[in-house]
Amino acid sequence: MKIVYFDCFSGISGDMVLGAIIDAGVAPEVLTTELAKLNLDVEFSLYFQKATKQGITGTQAIVETSENSHEGHHHKHVHGPSRHLSDIFNLLDASDLKTNIRDTAKQIFDRLAEAEAKVHNTDKAKVHLHEVSGIDSIVDIVGAVIGLAKLGVEEVYASPLSLGRGFVKCAHGMMPVPVPGTMELLHGVPVRQTDIPKELVTPTGAAIITTLAKSFGVMPNMTINQIGYGAGTRDLDMQPNLLRICIGEKSSLNSVKHHRHDHSEPLTSHDSVLGFSDSIEIIETNVDDMSPEISSYVMEKLFEHGALDVFFVPILMKKGRAAIKINVLCPSNIRDLLIKVLLTETTTFGVRFYAADRIILSRDYVEINTQWGPVRAKRGYLSGDLIKTVPEYEDCKSLAEQNGVSLQSVFQEALRKI
């Protein structure tokens, strides 16, 4: 499977995506030919040039139209006439682009409209897409979809996004960085705050990557065949203003398909030599002044909010006080939500958290017929070999209660019939 990994160490913008795609090998004329199928009523020119950022050479994409001919592109927020979501959808529907390209581009613009509508407390059909409805932004978004398709990319992955700070001038006035629309798009996405007083993640860039990326985190196991650098227009003092993409084949060391039936999908995941690896967050806190009854309630709330696992460890704190350490395992995108549960539902005044990699067996599910009814069983694979099969507890419990038999009886019969 061909995948792309977006290394967003200096953020991401629409023109940086286009530049990286060209730098990775897509011919500029192929992109411009496809973009001509938009049949835009405003003339635009798209060209590319090499740019060196702190010793690293990348490709800079430049879109010029009558709407922005007197403005810089990468961090620009003041455009010509704004468009509604329906205007953009009509434009895409009337184009000669392939259906899959149109549909994917629509998903990106729809996500943008939802974010802007929430920020401005209105319906997405009514929101004016000031900063992202210009011809240049349309070219960035549609061009990104076209370029990734031309590269043969089947799945998109990304690193945590690096954010700048400060303020930027928008259609609504001076806005904090990231601007509210961008921040809304980043809900649930791992980010890294920097001290760079610039806008590193633009609304267009945020919309593209948060719509297309399957997960955010460490680079999946892959064989890298192509690398591209997309250059931003500004020069940064602290680091190169570049977006790096790595394209190649995703490692597939297990022949068994991995199925997840729970609602807590890890944020990043890929195959490993042993099984299936992913990145999770571990949250910890020590509590020495809370009733055990509350502890039980807290555990229930953590699971309700998507924790992968919760467990309590007896510990001895300073001055010989008996206490418990609450441990929570979770995907990165819900870490802050679970921290809020701990801070509001327990007596703690603070928590610790850190990222961890784990390896879990690849697995699938089979159904086993017992005399009391069907039971699902989870099968685990190590390096592609089946090593264990375990009946699902909830299924066995349900059948035991429905038929008035012991849980052990149901469990043992399920094991015999595996």
Short mmCIF file of C-alpha atoms in Angstrom, two decimals, residues 78 88 116 280 316 362:
data_model
loop_
_atom_site.label_atom_id
_atom_site.label_comp_id
_atom_site.label_asym_id
_atom_site.label_seq_id
_atom_site.Cartn_x
_atom_site.Cartn_y
_atom_site.Cartn_z
CA VAL A 78 -7.35 39.22 3.15
CA ILE A 88 -17.67 26.14 -4.10
CA GLU A 116 -15.99 28.56 10.54
CA ILE A 280 -0.87 5.98 23.04
CA LEU A 316 3.03 4.63 49.79
CA SER A 362 -2.79 -8.50 15.31
#
